[in-house]
JSON list of C-alpha atoms in Angstrom, two decimals:
[
{"chain": "S", "resi": 701, "resn": "GLY", "atom": "CA", "xyz": [86.66, -146.18, 69.90]},
{"chain": "S", "resi": 702, "resn": "ASP", "atom": "CA", "xyz": [85.54, -145.06, 66.49]},
{"chain": "S", "resi": 703, "resn": "SER", "atom": "CA", "xyz": [86.02, -147.53, 63.67]},
{"chain": "S", "resi": 704, "resn": "VAL", "atom": "CA", "xyz": [85.11, -148.35, 60.07]},
{"chain": "S", "resi": 705, "resn": "THR", "atom": "CA", "xyz": [84.50, -151.82, 58.67]},
{"chain": "S", "resi": 706, "resn": "GLN", "atom": "CA", "xyz": [84.50, -152.49, 54.96]},
{"chain": "S", "resi": 707, "resn": "MET", "atom": "CA", "xyz": [83.74, -155.65, 53.07]},
{"chain": "S", "resi": 708, "resn": "GLU", "atom": "CA", "xyz": [86.87, -157.54, 52.24]},
{"chain": "S", "resi": 709, "resn": "GLY", "atom": "CA", "xyz": [88.02, -157.77, 48.68]},
{"chain": "S", "resi": 710, "resn": "PRO", "atom": "CA", "xyz": [89.07, -158.24, 46.12]},
{"chain": "S", "resi": 711, "resn": "VAL", "atom": "CA", "xyz": [85.87, -157.70, 44.22]},
{"chain": "S", "resi": 712, "resn": "THR", "atom": "CA", "xyz": [85.93, -158.75, 40.56]},
{"chain": "S", "resi": 713, "resn": "LEU", "atom": "CA", "xyz": [83.14, -157.67, 38.23]},
{"chain": "S", "resi": 714, "resn": "SER", "atom": "CA", "xyz": [82.44, -157.61, 34.52]},
{"chain": "S", "resi": 715, "resn": "GLU", "atom": "CA", "xyz": [82.00, -154.28, 32.79]},
{"chain": "S", "resi": 716, "resn": "GLU", "atom": "CA", "xyz": [78.49, -152.82, 33.19]},
{"chain": "S", "resi": 717, "resn": "ALA", "atom": "CA", "xyz": [77.78, -154.89, 36.32]},
{"chain": "S", "resi": 718, "resn": "PHE", "atom": "CA", "xyz": [76.23, -153.37, 39.42]},
{"chain": "S", "resi": 719, "resn": "LEU", "atom": "CA", "xyz": [78.60, -152.55, 42.27]},
{"chain": "S", "resi": 720, "resn": "THR", "atom": "CA", "xyz": [78.03, -152.48, 46.01]},
{"chain": "S", "resi": 721, "resn": "ILE", "atom": "CA", "xyz": [80.82, -152.09, 48.54]},
{"chain": "S", "resi": 722, "resn": "ASN", "atom": "CA", "xyz": [79.56, -152.31, 52.10]},
{"chain": "S", "resi": 723, "resn": "CYS", "atom": "CA", "xyz": [80.75, -149.97, 54.82]},
{"chain": "S", "resi": 724, "resn": "THR", "atom": "CA", "xyz": [79.58, -149.81, 58.42]},
{"chain": "S", "resi": 725, "resn": "TYR", "atom": "CA", "xyz": [80.88, -147.63, 61.19]},
{"chain": "S", "resi": 726, "resn": "THR", "atom": "CA", "xyz": [81.02, -147.23, 64.95]},
{"chain": "S", "resi": 727, "resn": "ALA", "atom": "CA", "xyz": [81.26, -143.71, 66.28]},
{"chain": "S", "resi": 728, "resn": "THR", "atom": "CA", "xyz": [80.28, -141.50, 69.14]},
{"chain": "S", "resi": 729, "resn": "GLY", "atom": "CA", "xyz": [78.50, -138.34, 68.13]},
{"chain": "S", "resi": 730, "resn": "TYR", "atom": "CA", "xyz": [77.55, -137.60, 64.55]},
{"chain": "S", "resi": 731, "resn": "PRO", "atom": "CA", "xyz": [80.35, -138.35, 62.12]},
{"chain": "S", "resi": 732, "resn": "SER", "atom": "CA", "xyz": [80.87, -137.14, 58.60]},
{"chain": "S", "resi": 733, "resn": "LEU", "atom": "CA", "xyz": [81.39, -140.01, 56.15]},
{"chain": "S", "resi": 734, "resn": "PHE", "atom": "CA", "xyz": [83.60, -140.21, 53.10]},
{"chain": "S", "resi": 735, "resn": "TRP", "atom": "CA", "xyz": [84.54, -142.52, 50.27]},
{"chain": "S", "resi": 736, "resn": "TYR", "atom": "CA", "xyz": [88.01, -142.16, 48.81]},
{"chain": "S", "resi": 737, "resn": "VAL", "atom": "CA", "xyz": [89.43, -143.92, 45.73]},
{"chain": "S", "resi": 738, "resn": "GLN", "atom": "CA", "xyz": [93.05, -144.87, 45.10]},
{"chain": "S", "resi": 739, "resn": "TYR", "atom": "CA", "xyz": [94.26, -145.72, 41.61]},
{"chain": "S", "resi": 740, "resn": "PRO", "atom": "CA", "xyz": [97.43, -147.82, 41.28]},
{"chain": "S", "resi": 741, "resn": "GLY", "atom": "CA", "xyz": [100.56, -145.97, 42.39]},
{"chain": "S", "resi": 742, "resn": "GLU", "atom": "CA", "xyz": [98.69, -142.84, 43.37]},
{"chain": "S", "resi": 743, "resn": "GLY", "atom": "CA", "xyz": [97.39, -141.09, 46.46]},
{"chain": "S", "resi": 744, "resn": "LEU", "atom": "CA", "xyz": [93.78, -141.00, 47.57]},
{"chain": "S", "resi": 745, "resn": "GLN", "atom": "CA", "xyz": [91.14, -138.88, 45.89]},
{"chain": "S", "resi": 746, "resn": "LEU", "atom": "CA", "xyz": [87.87, -137.88, 47.51]},
{"chain": "S", "resi": 747, "resn": "LEU", "atom": "CA", "xyz": [85.03, -139.62, 45.68]},
{"chain": "S", "resi": 748, "resn": "LEU", "atom": "CA", "xyz": [82.02, -138.43, 47.69]},
{"chain": "S", "resi": 749, "resn": "LYS", "atom": "CA", "xyz": [80.93, -137.44, 51.17]},
{"chain": "S", "resi": 750, "resn": "ALA", "atom": "CA", "xyz": [77.87, -137.05, 53.39]},
{"chain": "S", "resi": 751, "resn": "THR", "atom": "CA", "xyz": [77.72, -135.00, 56.54]},
{"chain": "S", "resi": 752, "resn": "LYS", "atom": "CA", "xyz": [74.41, -135.90, 58.17]},
{"chain": "S", "resi": 753, "resn": "ALA", "atom": "CA", "xyz": [71.83, -138.66, 58.33]},
{"chain": "S", "resi": 754, "resn": "ASP", "atom": "CA", "xyz": [69.93, -139.39, 55.09]},
{"chain": "S", "resi": 755, "resn": "ASP", "atom": "CA", "xyz": [72.35, -137.31, 53.03]},
{"chain": "S", "resi": 756, "resn": "LYS", "atom": "CA", "xyz": [73.28, -138.90, 49.70]},
{"chain": "S", "resi": 757, "resn": "GLY", "atom": "CA", "xyz": [76.72, -138.24, 48.29]},
{"chain": "S", "resi": 758, "resn": "SER", "atom": "CA", "xyz": [77.25, -138.77, 44.58]},
{"chain": "S", "resi": 759, "resn": "ASN", "atom": "CA", "xyz": [80.00, -138.36, 42.02]},
{"chain": "S", "resi": 760, "resn": "LYS", "atom": "CA", "xyz": [80.99, -139.98, 38.71]},
{"chain": "S", "resi": 761, "resn": "GLY", "atom": "CA", "xyz": [78.00, -142.33, 38.86]},
{"chain": "S", "resi": 762, "resn": "PHE", "atom": "CA", "xyz": [78.84, -143.51, 42.39]},
{"chain": "S", "resi": 763, "resn": "GLU", "atom": "CA", "xyz": [76.38, -142.98, 45.24]},
{"chain": "S", "resi": 764, "resn": "ALA", "atom": "CA", "xyz": [76.29, -143.59, 48.98]},
{"chain": "S", "resi": 765, "resn": "THR", "atom": "CA", "xyz": [73.57, -142.77, 51.50]},
{"chain": "S", "resi": 766, "resn": "TYR", "atom": "CA", "xyz": [74.28, -141.98, 55.17]},
{"chain": "S", "resi": 767, "resn": "ARG", "atom": "CA", "xyz": [72.10, -144.41, 57.12]},
{"chain": "S", "resi": 768, "resn": "LYS", "atom": "CA", "xyz": [72.18, -143.59, 60.79]},
{"chain": "S", "resi": 769, "resn": "GLU", "atom": "CA", "xyz": [69.75, -146.37, 61.79]},
{"chain": "S", "resi": 770, "resn": "THR", "atom": "CA", "xyz": [72.02, -149.04, 60.34]},
{"chain": "S", "resi": 771, "resn": "THR", "atom": "CA", "xyz": [75.29, -147.08, 60.80]},
{"chain": "S", "resi": 772, "resn": "SER", "atom": "CA", "xyz": [76.12, -147.72, 57.17]},
{"chain": "S", "resi": 773, "resn": "PHE", "atom": "CA", "xyz": [77.44, -145.86, 54.14]},
{"chain": "S", "resi": 774, "resn": "HIS", "atom": "CA", "xyz": [77.46, -148.40, 51.32]},
{"chain": "S", "resi": 775, "resn": "LEU", "atom": "CA", "xyz": [78.99, -147.40, 47.98]},
{"chain": "S", "resi": 776, "resn": "GLU", "atom": "CA", "xyz": [77.00, -148.23, 44.82]},
{"chain": "S", "resi": 777, "resn": "LYS", "atom": "CA", "xyz": [77.32, -147.78, 41.08]},
{"chain": "S", "resi": 778, "resn": "GLY", "atom": "CA", "xyz": [74.84, -148.99, 38.53]},
{"chain": "S", "resi": 779, "resn": "SER", "atom": "CA", "xyz": [77.25, -149.85, 35.74]},
{"chain": "S", "resi": 780, "resn": "VAL", "atom": "CA", "xyz": [80.98, -150.15, 36.37]},
{"chain": "S", "resi": 781, "resn": "GLN", "atom": "CA", "xyz": [83.70, -149.54, 33.80]},
{"chain": "S", "resi": 782, "resn": "VAL", "atom": "CA", "xyz": [87.21, -150.91, 33.48]},
{"chain": "S", "resi": 783, "resn": "SER", "atom": "CA", "xyz": [88.47, -147.47, 34.49]},
{"chain": "S", "resi": 784, "resn": "ASP", "atom": "CA", "xyz": [86.78, -147.89, 37.90]},
{"chain": "S", "resi": 785, "resn": "SER", "atom": "CA", "xyz": [89.34, -150.53, 38.87]},
{"chain": "S", "resi": 786, "resn": "ALA", "atom": "CA", "xyz": [90.95, -149.17, 42.04]},
{"chain": "S", "resi": 787, "resn": "VAL", "atom": "CA", "xyz": [90.97, -149.49, 45.81]},
{"chain": "S", "resi": 788, "resn": "TYR", "atom": "CA", "xyz": [88.06, -147.85, 47.61]},
{"chain": "S", "resi": 789, "resn": "PHE", "atom": "CA", "xyz": [88.30, -146.59, 51.20]},
{"chain": "S", "resi": 790, "resn": "CYS", "atom": "CA", "xyz": [85.44, -145.70, 53.49]},
{"chain": "S", "resi": 791, "resn": "ALA", "atom": "CA", "xyz": [86.31, -143.16, 56.20]},
{"chain": "S", "resi": 792, "resn": "LEU", "atom": "CA", "xyz": [84.69, -141.22, 59.00]},
{"chain": "S", "resi": 793, "resn": "ARG", "atom": "CA", "xyz": [85.48, -138.03, 60.80]},
{"chain": "S", "resi": 794, "resn": "THR", "atom": "CA", "xyz": [84.06, -137.03, 64.17]},
{"chain": "S", "resi": 795, "resn": "GLY", "atom": "CA", "xyz": [84.53, -133.82, 66.06]},
{"chain": "S", "resi": 796, "resn": "GLY", "atom": "CA", "xyz": [86.24, -135.74, 68.81]},
{"chain": "S", "resi": 797, "resn": "SER", "atom": "CA", "xyz": [89.07, -136.87, 66.55]},
{"chain": "S", "resi": 798, "resn": "GLN", "atom": "CA", "xyz": [90.28, -133.31, 66.00]},
{"chain": "S", "resi": 799, "resn": "GLY", "atom": "CA", "xyz": [89.40, -133.54, 62.38]},
{"chain": "S", "resi": 800, "resn": "ASN", "atom": "CA", "xyz": [91.34, -136.72, 61.80]},
{"chain": "S", "resi": 801, "resn": "LEU", "atom": "CA", "xyz": [89.99, -139.40, 59.51]},
{"chain": "S", "resi": 802, "resn": "ILE", "atom": "CA", "xyz": [89.53, -143.02, 60.48]},
{"chain": "S", "resi": 803, "resn": "PHE", "atom": "CA", "xyz": [89.81, -145.32, 57.48]},
{"chain": "S", "resi": 804, "resn": "GLY", "atom": "CA", "xyz": [88.54, -148.77, 56.67]},
{"chain": "S", "resi": 805, "resn": "LYS", "atom": "CA", "xyz": [91.07, -151.24, 55.30]},
{"chain": "S", "resi": 806, "resn": "GLY", "atom": "CA", "xyz": [90.06, -150.67, 51.69]},
{"chain": "S", "resi": 807, "resn": "THR", "atom": "CA", "xyz": [88.35, -152.81, 49.07]},
{"chain": "S", "resi": 808, "resn": "LYS", "atom": "CA", "xyz": [90.10, -153.59, 45.82]},
{"chain": "S", "resi": 809, "resn": "LEU", "atom": "CA", "xyz": [87.85, -153.57, 42.77]},
{"chain": "S", "resi": 810, "resn": "SER", "atom": "CA", "xyz": [88.84, -155.13, 39.47]},
{"chain": "S", "resi": 811, "resn": "VAL", "atom": "CA", "xyz": [86.57, -154.67, 36.47]},
{"chain": "S", "resi": 812, "resn": "LYS", "atom": "CA", "xyz": [87.08, -157.00, 33.50]},
{"chain": "S", "resi": 813, "resn": "PRO", "atom": "CA", "xyz": [86.09, -156.06, 29.94]},
{"chain": "Q", "resi": 677, "resn": "ASP", "atom": "CA", "xyz": [97.11, -125.58, 40.12]},
{"chain": "Q", "resi": 678, "resn": "GLY", "atom": "CA", "xyz": [96.90, -126.03, 43.87]},
{"chain": "Q", "resi": 679, "resn": "GLY", "atom": "CA", "xyz": [97.89, -129.33, 45.32]},
{"chain": "Q", "resi": 680, "resn": "ILE", "atom": "CA", "xyz": [100.19, -131.43, 47.45]},
{"chain": "Q", "resi": 681, "resn": "THR", "atom": "CA", "xyz": [103.61, -132.48, 46.25]},
{"chain": "Q", "resi": 682, "resn": "GLN", "atom": "CA", "xyz": [105.45, -135.40, 47.76]},
{"chain": "Q", "resi": 683, "resn": "SER", "atom": "CA", "xyz": [109.02, -136.21, 46.87]},
{"chain": "Q", "resi": 684, "resn": "PRO", "atom": "CA", "xyz": [110.71, -138.39, 45.98]},
{"chain": "Q", "resi": 685, "resn": "LYS", "atom": "CA", "xyz": [108.26, -140.90, 44.53]},
{"chain": "Q", "resi": 686, "resn": "TYR", "atom": "CA", "xyz": [110.61, -143.79, 45.33]},
{"chain": "Q", "resi": 687, "resn": "LEU", "atom": "CA", "xyz": [113.18, -143.83, 48.12]},
{"chain": "Q", "resi": 688, "resn": "PHE", "atom": "CA", "xyz": [115.67, -146.44, 49.22]},
{"chain": "Q", "resi": 689, "resn": "ARG", "atom": "CA", "xyz": [117.25, -146.61, 52.64]},
{"chain": "Q", "resi": 690, "resn": "LYS", "atom": "CA", "xyz": [120.15, -148.57, 53.99]},
{"chain": "Q", "resi": 691, "resn": "GLU", "atom": "CA", "xyz": [119.94, -150.15, 57.40]},
{"chain": "Q", "resi": 692, "resn": "GLY", "atom": "CA", "xyz": [120.73, -147.65, 60.17]},
{"chain": "Q", "resi": 693, "resn": "GLN", "atom": "CA", "xyz": [120.06, -144.56, 58.07]},
{"chain": "Q", "resi": 694, "resn": "ASN", "atom": "CA", "xyz": [117.55, -141.81, 58.66]},
{"chain": "Q", "resi": 695, "resn": "VAL", "atom": "CA", "xyz": [115.64, -140.59, 55.62]},
{"chain": "Q", "resi": 696, "resn": "THR", "atom": "CA", "xyz": [113.38, -137.58, 55.17]},
{"chain": "Q", "resi": 697, "resn": "LEU", "atom": "CA", "xyz": [110.26, -137.51, 53.02]},
{"chain": "Q", "resi": 698, "resn": "SER", "atom": "CA", "xyz": [109.14, -134.16, 51.68]},
{"chain": "Q", "resi": 699, "resn": "CYS", "atom": "CA", "xyz": [105.58, -132.84, 51.61]},
{"chain": "Q", "resi": 700, "resn": "GLU", "atom": "CA", "xyz": [104.67, -129.40, 50.32]},
{"chain": "Q", "resi": 701, "resn": "GLN", "atom": "CA", "xyz": [101.22, -127.90, 49.79]},
{"chain": "Q", "resi": 702, "resn": "ASN", "atom": "CA", "xyz": [100.07, -124.67, 48.15]},
{"chain": "Q", "resi": 703, "resn": "LEU", "atom": "CA", "xyz": [96.43, -124.97, 49.18]},
{"chain": "Q", "resi": 704, "resn": "ASN", "atom": "CA", "xyz": [96.85, -122.62, 52.14]},
{"chain": "Q", "resi": 705, "resn": "HIS", "atom": "CA", "xyz": [95.67, -125.41, 54.43]},
{"chain": "Q", "resi": 706, "resn": "ASP", "atom": "CA", "xyz": [96.30, -125.18, 58.15]},
{"chain": "Q", "resi": 707, "resn": "ALA", "atom": "CA", "xyz": [96.30, -128.92, 58.88]},
{"chain": "Q", "resi": 708, "resn": "MET", "atom": "CA", "xyz": [98.68, -131.53, 57.50]},
{"chain": "Q", "resi": 709, "resn": "TYR", "atom": "CA", "xyz": [98.93, -135.27, 58.05]},
{"chain": "Q", "resi": 710, "resn": "TRP", "atom": "CA", "xyz": [101.22, -138.23, 57.45]},
{"chain": "Q", "resi": 711, "resn": "TYR", "atom": "CA", "xyz": [99.88, -141.74, 56.90]},
{"chain": "Q", "resi": 712, "resn": "ARG", "atom": "CA", "xyz": [101.51, -145.08, 56.39]},
{"chain": "Q", "resi": 713, "resn": "GLN", "atom": "CA", "xyz": [99.87, -147.58, 54.05]},
{"chain": "Q", "resi": 714, "resn": "ASP", "atom": "CA", "xyz": [100.65, -151.29, 54.12]},
{"chain": "Q", "resi": 715, "resn": "PRO", "atom": "CA", "xyz": [98.93, -153.93, 51.98]},
{"chain": "Q", "resi": 716, "resn": "GLY", "atom": "CA", "xyz": [95.60, -154.94, 53.48]},
{"chain": "Q", "resi": 717, "resn": "GLN", "atom": "CA", "xyz": [96.01, -152.54, 56.41]},
{"chain": "Q", "resi": 718, "resn": "GLY", "atom": "CA", "xyz": [94.38, -149.38, 55.16]},
{"chain": "Q", "resi": 719, "resn": "LEU", "atom": "CA", "xyz": [95.91, -146.08, 56.25]},
{"chain": "Q", "resi": 720, "resn": "ARG", "atom": "CA", "xyz": [97.38, -145.50, 59.68]},
{"chain": "Q", "resi": 721, "resn": "LEU", "atom": "CA", "xyz": [98.07, -142.02, 61.04]},
{"chain": "Q", "resi": 722, "resn": "ILE", "atom": "CA", "xyz": [101.69, -141.29, 61.96]},
{"chain": "Q", "resi": 723, "resn": "TYR", "atom": "CA", "xyz": [101.68, -137.58, 62.85]},
{"chain": "Q", "resi": 724, "resn": "TYR", "atom": "CA", "xyz": [99.48, -134.59, 62.26]},
{"chain": "Q", "resi": 725, "resn": "SER", "atom": "CA", "xyz": [99.74, -130.85, 62.61]},
{"chain": "Q", "resi": 726, "resn": "GLN", "atom": "CA", "xyz": [96.85, -128.45, 63.02]},
{"chain": "Q", "resi": 727, "resn": "ILE", "atom": "CA", "xyz": [98.97, -125.31, 62.92]},
{"chain": "Q", "resi": 728, "resn": "VAL", "atom": "CA", "xyz": [102.51, -124.12, 62.30]},
{"chain": "Q", "resi": 729, "resn": "ASN", "atom": "CA", "xyz": [105.04, -125.04, 65.02]},
{"chain": "Q", "resi": 730, "resn": "ASP", "atom": "CA", "xyz": [102.71, -127.60, 66.56]},
{"chain": "Q", "resi": 731, "resn": "PHE", "atom": "CA", "xyz": [102.19, -131.29, 65.85]},
{"chain": "Q", "resi": 732, "resn": "GLN", "atom": "CA", "xyz": [100.72, -134.34, 67.53]},
{"chain": "Q", "resi": 733, "resn": "LYS", "atom": "CA", "xyz": [101.47, -138.05, 67.49]},
{"chain": "Q", "resi": 734, "resn": "GLY", "atom": "CA", "xyz": [99.10, -140.31, 65.66]},
{"chain": "Q", "resi": 735, "resn": "ASP", "atom": "CA", "xyz": [98.55, -144.02, 66.15]},
{"chain": "Q", "resi": 736, "resn": "ILE", "atom": "CA", "xyz": [102.00, -145.22, 65.02]},
{"chain": "Q", "resi": 737, "resn": "ALA", "atom": "CA", "xyz": [104.46, -142.40, 65.74]},
{"chain": "Q", "resi": 738, "resn": "GLU", "atom": "CA", "xyz": [107.28, -144.54, 67.13]},
{"chain": "Q", "resi": 739, "resn": "GLY", "atom": "CA", "xyz": [110.38, -144.38, 64.94]},
{"chain": "Q", "resi": 740, "resn": "TYR", "atom": "CA", "xyz": [109.22, -141.25, 63.10]},
{"chain": "Q", "resi": 741, "resn": "SER", "atom": "CA", "xyz": [109.69, -137.52, 63.60]},
{"chain": "Q", "resi": 742, "resn": "VAL", "atom": "CA", "xyz": [108.24, -134.40, 61.96]},
{"chain": "Q", "resi": 743, "resn": "SER", "atom": "CA", "xyz": [108.58, -130.64, 61.94]},
{"chain": "Q", "resi": 744, "resn": "ARG", "atom": "CA", "xyz": [106.21, -127.86, 60.94]},
{"chain": "Q", "resi": 745, "resn": "GLU", "atom": "CA", "xyz": [108.26, -124.70, 60.60]},
{"chain": "Q", "resi": 746, "resn": "LYS", "atom": "CA", "xyz": [106.28, -123.39, 57.65]},
{"chain": "Q", "resi": 747, "resn": "LYS", "atom": "CA", "xyz": [102.60, -123.65, 56.80]},
{"chain": "Q", "resi": 748, "resn": "GLU", "atom": "CA", "xyz": [103.40, -125.14, 53.41]},
{"chain": "Q", "resi": 749, "resn": "SER", "atom": "CA", "xyz": [105.78, -127.86, 54.54]},
{"chain": "Q", "resi": 750, "resn": "PHE", "atom": "CA", "xyz": [105.52, -130.93, 56.76]},
{"chain": "Q", "resi": 751, "resn": "PRO", "atom": "CA", "xyz": [108.56, -133.21, 56.29]},
{"chain": "Q", "resi": 752, "resn": "LEU", "atom": "CA", "xyz": [108.62, -136.69, 57.80]},
{"chain": "Q", "resi": 753, "resn": "THR", "atom": "CA", "xyz": [111.84, -138.33, 58.98]},
{"chain": "Q", "resi": 754, "resn": "VAL", "atom": "CA", "xyz": [111.94, -142.10, 59.18]},
{"chain": "Q", "resi": 755, "resn": "THR", "atom": "CA", "xyz": [114.60, -142.84, 61.76]},
{"chain": "Q", "resi": 756, "resn": "SER", "atom": "CA", "xyz": [116.73, -145.94, 62.21]},
{"chain": "Q", "resi": 757, "resn": "ALA", "atom": "CA", "xyz": [114.53, -146.74, 65.22]},
{"chain": "Q", "resi": 758, "resn": "GLN", "atom": "CA", "xyz": [111.70, -147.65, 62.84]},
{"chain": "Q", "resi": 759, "resn": "LYS", "atom": "CA", "xyz": [112.29, -151.36, 62.46]},
{"chain": "Q", "resi": 760, "resn": "ASN", "atom": "CA", "xyz": [109.94, -152.00, 59.56]},
{"chain": "Q", "resi": 761, "resn": "PRO", "atom": "CA", "xyz": [109.97, -148.85, 57.43]},
{"chain": "Q", "resi": 762, "resn": "THR", "atom": "CA", "xyz": [109.13, -150.42, 54.06]},
{"chain": "Q", "resi": 763, "resn": "ALA", "atom": "CA", "xyz": [105.74, -148.96, 53.15]},
{"chain": "Q", "resi": 764, "resn": "PHE", "atom": "CA", "xyz": [103.89, -146.41, 51.06]},
{"chain": "Q", "resi": 765, "resn": "TYR", "atom": "CA", "xyz": [103.75, -143.02, 52.79]},
{"chain": "Q", "resi": 766, "resn": "LEU", "atom": "CA", "xyz": [100.98, -140.53, 52.10]},
{"chain": "Q", "resi": 767, "resn": "CYS", "atom": "CA", "xyz": [100.81, -136.89, 53.06]},
{"chain": "Q", "resi": 768, "resn": "ALA", "atom": "CA", "xyz": [97.52, -135.02, 53.26]},
{"chain": "Q", "resi": 769, "resn": "SER", "atom": "CA", "xyz": [96.24, -131.56, 54.12]},
{"chain": "Q", "resi": 770, "resn": "SER", "atom": "CA", "xyz": [92.94, -129.95, 54.97]},
{"chain": "Q", "resi": 771, "resn": "THR", "atom": "CA", "xyz": [91.51, -126.68, 56.23]},
{"chain": "Q", "resi": 772, "resn": "GLY", "atom": "CA", "xyz": [91.01, -128.49, 59.52]},
{"chain": "Q", "resi": 773, "resn": "LYS", "atom": "CA", "xyz": [87.56, -126.98, 59.81]},
{"chain": "Q", "resi": 774, "resn": "GLY", "atom": "CA", "xyz": [84.06, -128.35, 59.62]},
{"chain": "Q", "resi": 775, "resn": "ASP", "atom": "CA", "xyz": [83.51, -131.21, 57.20]},
{"chain": "Q", "resi": 776, "resn": "GLN", "atom": "CA", "xyz": [86.16, -130.31, 54.69]},
{"chain": "Q", "resi": 777, "resn": "PRO", "atom": "CA", "xyz": [87.92, -133.36, 53.26]},
{"chain": "Q", "resi": 778, "resn": "GLN", "atom": "CA", "xyz": [91.60, -134.12, 53.28]},
{"chain": "Q", "resi": 779, "resn": "HIS", "atom": "CA", "xyz": [93.56, -133.77, 50.05]},
{"chain": "Q", "resi": 780, "resn": "PHE", "atom": "CA", "xyz": [96.31, -136.29, 49.39]},
{"chain": "Q", "resi": 781, "resn": "GLY", "atom": "CA", "xyz": [99.64, -136.27, 47.62]},
{"chain": "Q", "resi": 782, "resn": "ASP", "atom": "CA", "xyz": [100.71, -139.08, 45.30]},
{"chain": "Q", "resi": 783, "resn": "GLY", "atom": "CA", "xyz": [102.81, -140.80, 47.95]},
{"chain": "Q", "resi": 784, "resn": "THR", "atom": "CA", "xyz": [106.40, -141.93, 48.47]},
{"chain": "Q", "resi": 785, "resn": "ARG", "atom": "CA", "xyz": [107.33, -145.60, 48.40]},
{"chain": "Q", "resi": 786, "resn": "LEU", "atom": "CA", "xyz": [110.16, -146.35, 50.81]},
{"chain": "Q", "resi": 787, "resn": "SER", "atom": "CA", "xyz": [112.17, -149.55, 50.53]},
{"chain": "Q", "resi": 788, "resn": "ILE", "atom": "CA", "xyz": [115.07, -150.97, 52.52]},
{"chain": "Q", "resi": 789, "resn": "LEU", "atom": "CA", "xyz": [118.19, -152.01, 50.64]}
]
């Protein structure tokens, strides 16, 4: 079945460091891909999305490119801030899942000043 | 502002009791979802509803029940049959169409006394 695999955390970085969180997927058909962020004690917020191959989603300095050939959707940011500390979830949605999302297990990011 | 409201934020249950978690949305979304979040497990789908008066089991429906009598409301009951109910519960909604993302509430943390 469809699935999402994220790199395990936690990831600890210093402020202004470069961030990459890897995400790969397995899916039938052509999924839409999402990154969600969860701040402590809160629900999930959509960070960015891409709906077809080679699309690049971007928001708040974060970027991710839909790579069909490598079935990947890695999250990147050039310079992280303390306020980026959160848990990041990669997710996919295929037409076959009736619009339901399939989530990775999440990657916790801690940014130190 | 439009959004999803979950209440209460914290909930305590005694052994053998049923408890109901509230989820209300004013986004005029057709689809609503309940997820359970455990540390290191990501989000797992409990139940979802694509339209009023209809709902479907997700991956971990055992020990839970839902109703969808109104478009705006999708309450979740955690029954005494759920043997390990301590978790963070998240409600979400979406238009259910195309590549539109799900919008999440801030969650309810349920604990057993």
